[in-house]
XYZ file of C-alpha atoms in Angstrom:
448
model
C -4.933 -0.966 8.552
C -3.401 -1.668 5.285
C -3.834 -4.490 3.018
C -3.311 -5.567 -0.395
C -1.585 -2.399 -0.498
C 1.092 -0.816 -2.426
C 3.565 1.490 -1.075
C 2.560 4.972 -1.731
C 3.813 8.455 -1.369
C 1.681 9.548 1.442
C 0.008 6.747 3.013
C -3.118 7.030 4.954
C -4.063 3.675 6.426
C -3.714 0.212 5.156
C -2.078 0.181 1.833
C -2.882 3.832 1.876
C -1.489 6.180 -0.662
C -0.077 9.599 -0.248
C -0.857 12.565 -2.407
C 1.978 13.922 -4.456
C 2.302 17.178 -6.245
C 5.074 19.337 -7.482
C 3.914 22.192 -5.296
C 2.880 19.961 -2.434
C -0.695 19.009 -1.601
C -2.820 21.039 0.802
C -1.984 20.373 4.412
C -5.317 18.927 5.431
C -7.889 16.735 3.741
C -11.546 17.591 3.773
C -13.567 14.578 4.843
C -17.243 14.047 4.315
C -19.475 14.950 7.201
C -20.371 11.708 8.932
C -24.025 10.811 8.991
C -25.689 8.944 11.829
C -28.757 6.803 11.466
C -30.416 8.452 14.485
C -29.887 11.881 12.926
C -30.985 10.892 9.429
C -34.340 9.359 10.298
C -37.134 10.349 12.641
C -35.663 10.253 16.138
C -39.049 9.424 17.617
C -38.331 5.761 16.868
C -35.587 5.810 19.460
C -37.899 5.475 22.425
C -39.063 2.110 21.080
C -35.564 0.679 20.662
C -32.982 -0.458 23.176
C -29.541 1.092 23.257
C -28.070 -2.084 21.729
C -30.584 -2.048 18.852
C -29.879 1.625 18.146
C -26.179 0.798 17.872
C -27.034 -2.053 15.529
C -29.046 0.259 13.312
C -26.187 2.751 13.307
C -23.756 0.020 12.169
C -26.088 -1.138 9.385
C -26.581 2.454 8.275
C -22.820 3.016 8.246
C -22.451 0.048 5.895
C -25.112 1.450 3.570
C -23.778 5.009 3.719
C -20.277 3.765 2.974
C -21.539 2.113 -0.215
C -23.188 5.346 -1.262
C -19.979 7.332 -0.694
C -17.898 4.734 -2.519
C -20.124 4.823 -5.583
C -19.981 8.601 -5.621
C -16.169 8.572 -5.479
C -15.797 5.937 -8.191
C -18.042 7.899 -10.523
C -16.138 11.074 -9.690
C -12.813 9.422 -10.546
C -14.121 8.520 -13.986
C -15.960 11.761 -14.685
C -13.429 14.253 -13.286
C -10.152 12.475 -14.074
C -10.392 9.667 -16.620
C -12.749 11.198 -19.176
C -11.223 14.734 -19.253
C -7.653 13.408 -19.578
C -8.741 11.182 -22.445
C -10.674 13.949 -24.167
C -7.833 16.453 -23.803
C -5.247 13.846 -24.870
C -3.318 14.397 -21.642
C -2.817 10.631 -21.513
C -3.411 7.927 -24.073
C -6.315 5.515 -23.742
C -3.865 2.691 -23.104
C -2.180 4.592 -20.260
C -5.522 5.471 -18.677
C -6.679 1.849 -18.941
C -3.537 0.777 -17.092
C -3.951 3.384 -14.343
C -7.706 3.003 -13.807
C -7.784 -0.747 -14.360
C -11.208 -2.332 -13.952
C -12.587 0.518 -11.840
C -15.637 0.880 -14.114
C -16.761 -2.668 -13.360
C -16.826 -1.996 -9.602
C -19.529 0.681 -9.783
C -22.502 -1.572 -10.727
C -21.290 -4.146 -8.196
C -21.646 -1.713 -5.281
C -24.811 -0.177 -6.700
C -26.323 -3.647 -6.454
C -25.508 -3.960 -2.728
C -26.796 -0.456 -2.026
C -30.056 -1.234 -3.798
C -30.505 -4.458 -1.789
C -29.869 -2.669 1.505
C -32.308 0.102 0.644
C -35.000 -2.404 -0.334
C -35.010 -4.033 3.119
C -35.027 -0.697 4.948
C -38.417 -0.002 6.515
C -40.224 3.349 6.210
C -39.019 4.408 9.661
C -35.419 3.849 8.528
C -34.738 0.689 10.543
C -33.539 -2.601 9.063
C -34.318 -6.019 10.516
C -32.114 -8.364 8.479
C -28.959 -7.838 6.395
C -27.049 -11.083 6.911
C -28.715 -12.990 4.082
C -28.065 -10.098 1.699
C -24.370 -10.051 2.533
C -23.983 -13.819 2.233
C -25.435 -13.653 -1.261
C -23.545 -10.541 -2.384
C -20.045 -10.826 -0.917
C -18.789 -13.494 -3.392
C -19.045 -10.758 -6.065
C -16.002 -9.144 -4.458
C -13.796 -11.810 -6.033
C -13.800 -9.500 -9.033
C -11.518 -7.201 -7.004
C -8.724 -9.636 -7.782
C -7.729 -8.027 -11.084
C -8.202 -4.448 -9.829
C -5.985 -4.854 -6.767
C -3.348 -6.885 -8.612
C -3.044 -4.078 -11.148
C -2.449 -1.336 -8.585
C 1.311 -1.777 -8.325
C 1.821 -1.143 -12.032
C -0.888 1.539 -12.020
C 0.812 3.492 -9.243
C 4.204 3.300 -10.932
C 2.805 4.513 -14.258
C 0.890 7.359 -12.596
C 4.033 8.514 -10.763
C 5.945 8.395 -14.036
C 3.300 10.392 -15.899
C 3.440 13.074 -13.217
C 6.793 14.051 -14.686
C 4.807 15.347 -17.676
C 3.962 18.983 -16.941
C 0.527 18.666 -18.605
C -0.416 15.754 -16.381
C 0.946 17.443 -13.271
C -0.823 20.710 -14.073
C -4.148 18.924 -14.618
C -3.862 16.934 -11.377
C -2.828 20.012 -9.431
C -5.877 21.929 -10.677
C -8.098 19.027 -9.651
C -6.448 18.893 -6.228
C -7.232 22.564 -5.704
C -10.860 22.172 -6.831
C -13.632 21.660 -4.241
C -14.816 18.363 -5.745
C -11.537 16.608 -4.858
C -11.887 17.254 -1.097
C -8.109 17.827 -1.269
C -7.541 14.195 -2.246
C -5.291 13.418 -5.191
C -6.081 10.958 -7.978
C -4.342 8.042 -6.321
C -6.431 8.470 -3.188
C -9.538 7.955 -5.315
C -8.033 4.958 -7.097
C -7.133 3.352 -3.781
C -10.577 3.844 -2.225
C -11.919 0.468 -3.496
C -9.073 -1.426 -1.829
C -9.540 0.491 1.390
C -13.238 -0.313 1.300
C -12.562 -3.984 0.687
C -10.452 -4.418 3.802
C -12.956 -2.487 5.889
C -15.819 -4.927 5.327
C -14.717 -7.383 8.064
C -14.683 -4.526 10.582
C -18.103 -3.275 9.522
C -19.669 -6.728 9.687
C -18.149 -7.465 13.085
C -19.597 -4.221 14.395
C -23.084 -5.220 13.209
C -22.633 -8.695 14.690
C -21.458 -7.233 18.008
C -24.788 -5.484 18.476
C -26.921 -8.363 17.163
C -28.625 -10.488 19.865
C -27.613 -14.143 19.977
C -31.146 -15.271 19.186
C -31.493 -12.912 16.213
C -31.914 -14.611 12.779
C -29.062 -12.463 11.443
C -26.540 -13.954 13.883
C -25.677 -17.041 11.840
C -25.749 -15.226 8.499
C -23.424 -12.493 9.758
C -20.905 -15.036 11.027
C -21.010 -16.745 7.653
C -20.603 -13.396 5.867
C -17.547 -12.532 7.976
C -15.922 -15.854 7.075
C -16.643 -15.221 3.395
C -15.138 -11.729 3.312
C -12.084 -12.761 5.348
C -11.404 -15.538 2.863
C -11.826 -13.190 -0.105
C -9.566 -10.505 1.365
C -6.897 -13.079 2.257
C -6.932 -14.607 -1.236
C -6.822 -11.230 -2.987
C -4.018 -10.140 -0.691
C -1.970 -13.186 -1.651
C -2.523 -12.636 -5.369
C -1.770 -8.942 -5.039
C 1.456 -9.751 -3.197
C 2.455 -12.146 -5.955
C 1.689 -9.516 -8.583
C 3.747 -6.943 -6.689
C 6.625 -9.401 -6.386
C 6.620 -10.151 -10.128
C 6.548 -6.429 -10.883
C 9.688 -5.687 -8.888
C 11.559 -8.814 -9.966
C 11.050 -7.801 -13.590
C 12.633 -4.417 -12.839
C 15.798 -5.685 -11.195
C 18.945 -4.934 -13.208
C 21.911 -7.263 -12.699
C 25.361 -5.811 -13.301
C 26.783 -9.303 -13.628
C 25.341 -12.767 -14.069
C 26.709 -13.892 -10.715
C 24.244 -11.620 -8.915
C 21.292 -13.683 -10.073
C 19.920 -15.864 -7.312
C 17.318 -18.616 -7.374
C 15.975 -17.280 -4.053
C 14.881 -14.154 -5.924
C 13.459 -16.103 -8.859
C 11.444 -18.365 -6.552
C 10.056 -15.530 -4.391
C 6.309 -15.037 -4.466
C 6.039 -12.021 -2.200
C 7.897 -8.904 -1.065
C 7.772 -8.729 2.725
C 8.783 -5.071 2.644
C 10.813 -2.647 0.582
C 11.839 0.964 0.735
C 14.546 3.577 0.462
C 17.253 3.718 3.122
C 20.588 5.558 3.464
C 24.048 4.440 4.426
C 26.557 6.186 6.646
C 27.759 8.137 3.600
C 24.272 9.362 2.787
C 23.925 7.157 -0.312
C 20.298 6.361 -1.036
C 19.554 2.740 -1.822
C 16.360 0.810 -2.332
C 16.191 -2.391 -0.289
C 13.886 -5.319 -0.979
C 13.185 -8.014 1.585
C 11.818 -10.992 -0.309
C 10.720 -14.074 1.577
C 14.171 -15.657 1.707
C 16.597 -13.053 0.427
C 17.546 -9.416 1.070
C 18.398 -7.445 -2.073
C 20.100 -4.052 -1.908
C 19.706 -1.947 -5.042
C 19.961 1.560 -6.379
C 16.953 3.140 -8.070
C 17.711 4.146 -11.656
C 15.691 5.265 -14.653
C 16.053 2.909 -17.601
C 14.053 3.217 -20.829
C 11.807 5.734 -19.048
C 11.002 3.173 -16.355
C 12.049 3.089 -12.738
C 14.337 0.090 -12.264
C 16.572 -1.213 -9.500
C 20.243 -1.947 -10.076
C 21.760 -4.521 -7.736
C 24.709 -3.825 -5.423
C 26.873 -6.777 -4.508
C 25.355 -10.201 -4.032
C 21.853 -10.821 -2.642
C 21.962 -11.908 1.018
C 20.124 -15.117 2.014
C 17.818 -14.401 4.940
C 18.847 -17.630 6.678
C 22.470 -16.471 6.901
C 21.789 -12.778 7.475
C 22.953 -11.287 10.774
C 20.838 -8.392 12.063
C 22.052 -5.821 14.586
C 20.045 -2.991 16.104
C 22.412 -0.028 16.455
C 22.053 2.569 19.180
C 21.761 6.210 18.148
C 25.203 7.739 17.735
C 26.908 4.363 17.333
C 27.499 4.730 13.588
C 30.342 6.920 12.368
C 29.325 8.945 9.337
C 31.551 8.596 6.298
C 34.033 11.370 5.552
C 35.879 13.069 8.389
C 34.566 16.533 7.528
C 30.976 15.423 7.268
C 31.296 13.392 10.415
C 32.807 16.256 12.371
C 30.019 18.677 11.580
C 27.112 16.246 11.556
C 24.179 16.803 13.854
C 22.591 14.169 16.057
C 19.713 13.575 13.649
C 22.083 12.173 11.041
C 23.355 9.369 13.237
C 20.003 8.081 14.428
C 17.852 5.124 13.364
C 20.621 2.885 12.001
C 20.632 -0.897 11.918
C 23.194 -3.254 10.429
C 22.876 -6.351 8.277
C 25.887 -8.561 7.595
C 26.617 -11.829 5.859
C 29.632 -14.138 5.743
C 29.971 -17.335 3.772
C 33.485 -18.557 3.169
C 35.398 -15.876 1.302
C 32.216 -13.837 0.743
C 31.306 -11.221 3.333
C 29.200 -8.075 3.397
C 28.302 -5.466 5.987
C 25.708 -2.764 5.397
C 24.748 -0.010 7.818
C 21.241 1.108 6.923
C 19.430 4.182 8.173
C 15.646 4.562 8.317
C 14.132 8.005 8.333
C 12.606 7.644 11.819
C 12.481 5.265 14.762
C 9.072 3.860 13.820
C 10.247 3.030 10.323
C 13.401 1.440 11.679
C 11.368 -0.774 13.985
C 9.235 -1.914 11.069
C 12.322 -3.012 9.176
C 13.700 -4.823 12.200
C 10.411 -6.622 12.791
C 10.059 -7.665 9.160
C 13.599 -8.982 8.909
C 13.255 -10.899 12.171
C 9.984 -12.434 11.025
C 11.530 -13.412 7.697
C 14.445 -15.079 9.521
C 12.045 -16.993 11.753
C 10.065 -18.182 8.739
C 13.207 -19.175 6.884
C 14.494 -21.082 9.901
C 11.153 -22.860 10.230
C 11.165 -23.714 6.552
C 7.908 -21.847 5.837
C 9.265 -18.793 4.043
C 8.236 -20.230 0.707
C 4.557 -19.865 1.465
C 2.994 -16.494 0.844
C 0.623 -16.968 3.776
C 3.503 -17.133 6.226
C 4.738 -13.601 5.703
C 2.815 -11.880 8.469
C 1.906 -14.120 11.414
C -0.849 -13.116 13.759
C -2.448 -10.503 11.537
C -4.944 -10.602 8.679
C -3.421 -10.983 5.281
C -5.210 -7.854 4.137
C -3.579 -5.691 6.773
C 0.024 -6.817 6.478
C 1.000 -4.866 3.379
C -0.539 -1.717 4.682
C 1.610 -1.781 7.743
C 4.778 -1.599 5.688
C 3.432 0.936 3.318
C 4.731 3.739 5.389
C 8.208 2.348 5.394
C 7.991 1.736 1.684
C 7.426 5.290 0.759
C 9.076 7.157 3.564
C 12.095 5.122 4.640
C 15.698 5.666 3.734
C 18.005 2.727 3.245
C 21.698 2.658 2.689
C 24.753 0.493 2.457
C 28.052 0.777 4.265
C 30.276 1.590 1.294
C 33.376 1.690 3.456
C 33.617 -2.058 3.051
C 33.330 -2.128 -0.726
C 36.214 -3.422 -2.768
C 37.617 -1.920 -5.950
C 35.331 -3.984 -8.144
C 32.323 -2.813 -6.177
C 33.384 0.808 -6.435
C 33.754 0.414 -10.165
C 30.235 -0.919 -10.389
C 29.018 1.967 -8.289
C 30.653 4.404 -10.672
C 28.653 2.858 -13.490
C 25.476 3.864 -11.712
C 26.459 7.522 -11.496
C 25.439 8.059 -15.080
C 21.941 7.093 -14.117
C 21.821 9.806 -11.450
C 21.667 12.615 -13.974
C 18.417 11.206 -15.256
C 15.157 12.011 -13.578
C 14.158 9.274 -11.152
C 10.568 8.283 -10.813
C 9.227 8.237 -7.297
C 7.062 5.226 -6.729
C 5.416 3.642 -3.786
C 3.408 0.543 -3.585
C-alpha cells in the first residue's frame, strides 16, 4: 500500500519512508505488541457470541486501538523531536514548522474519534454500533489535505538538514533510544498518511463481519464511500503539490529545453535515480505526457535537477525491455572486467522526430524496480494515446488513488537511472561538463 506518498529513503508500505542515518539505522524495527479484543476484555463473553461477531468485535477494537497508537505517536513526535530541537536551537522555528506541518492539529481530531468509540463501548468491552460515528466523523479528515500536500517539501528539507552534524547527531541519539522503537523521525511524520489510507481497509473488515440485517450495515457502506472519496481527493492534491515542487526545481541549460508538456503537468507518475551504461547517475521524471532526464545537483543549498537534452514526449517515446547482458557497458576496460550484475535490469527509451533523435539506456537497481518503470511508462503511453493523460485521475488505472504513489515509492528512492551517453553530440558533452562542477558539492538525498 502506498498513497499520497512521497518517495522516501527506506520505504515501508504505501508512500512509506525509509530511515536514514549517517551510521545506518538499526537492522530491525521494534513494533508494538498487537492487542486483541478477546485478550483485552473478559473472555467469558466469548461463549455468548458467534465466531462472526467475535471477529467483528476484533475489527472494531483494532480501529480503536489504532487511534490510540496514532495519538501516542503524534504526541511523541512533538515532545521528543519538535520541542527539543526548538529549545536547543538545532533547527529554527520556521524550519520545524515546514517539516512538521499541521501535525499538531491532527491530535485533537483523532482524540475525538477515540473518545466517541470509547463512549459506545459497553462494560463487557463489546460495541454494537460504530457506523453512525464514522459517518459523522470521517469528513474531518479533509483537514489532512494541507498536511499531506506539505510532505514533499517537508521530506526534502529534513534530508537537507541531516547534512548538519547537530541535526544528524540528535536524530541518531533518538533512533538509538527506546522510545523511538528504532523508527526515525520521518517514520513518525509519515504515520498520519499511512493511517489515512488504512481506514478503507479497516472499515471493510468491520463490514465483512457485520450481518446484512445489522443497523450498522448501511452506515458502514456510507462511511467507506466517504473515506474513499477523501483519500482520492487528497491523493490528487498531494500529487499536484509534488508535481509543482519538482517543476520548480528543474534547471534548464538552455531555453529550448522548456516544454509546455512539463508546464501543463499536474502529476508525476514516477521518478527516481537510474544509471546509464557508463555508470552515470541521472534522475528521471515521468510526468503525465513527458519523460524528463536530469542530473541531481545542489544549487543555493537546495537539491535541484538539471536537464539533459530535450524532454521526450510520451506519445512519441519508444520503450524497449532489454534482456540481461544485452547492453554493452561503456569503456572497453570497464566492459571487459564487468560482472554480470552490472549488465542487468536495463531498458531503453528512444525518440525520433525529424532531425531530433535520442536513445537512452537506463538501468534500474533490481528487476522489481525495472518492472515498475516499464509498467508506469506503458501506462503513461496508453493514457497519452487515449487522450486522458491530462487528467490526474487517469494516472493509475484499476487501483485506488491513495495506493498508486506508494507503489512507486520504492523505485523513487532505490532505483538507478541513466542515459546512454555514447550517443551524445559535442554540444551535449559540453553541457555535461558544465554539470561536473556541481558534483563536488554535497548532494542532498531526497525521496518522496
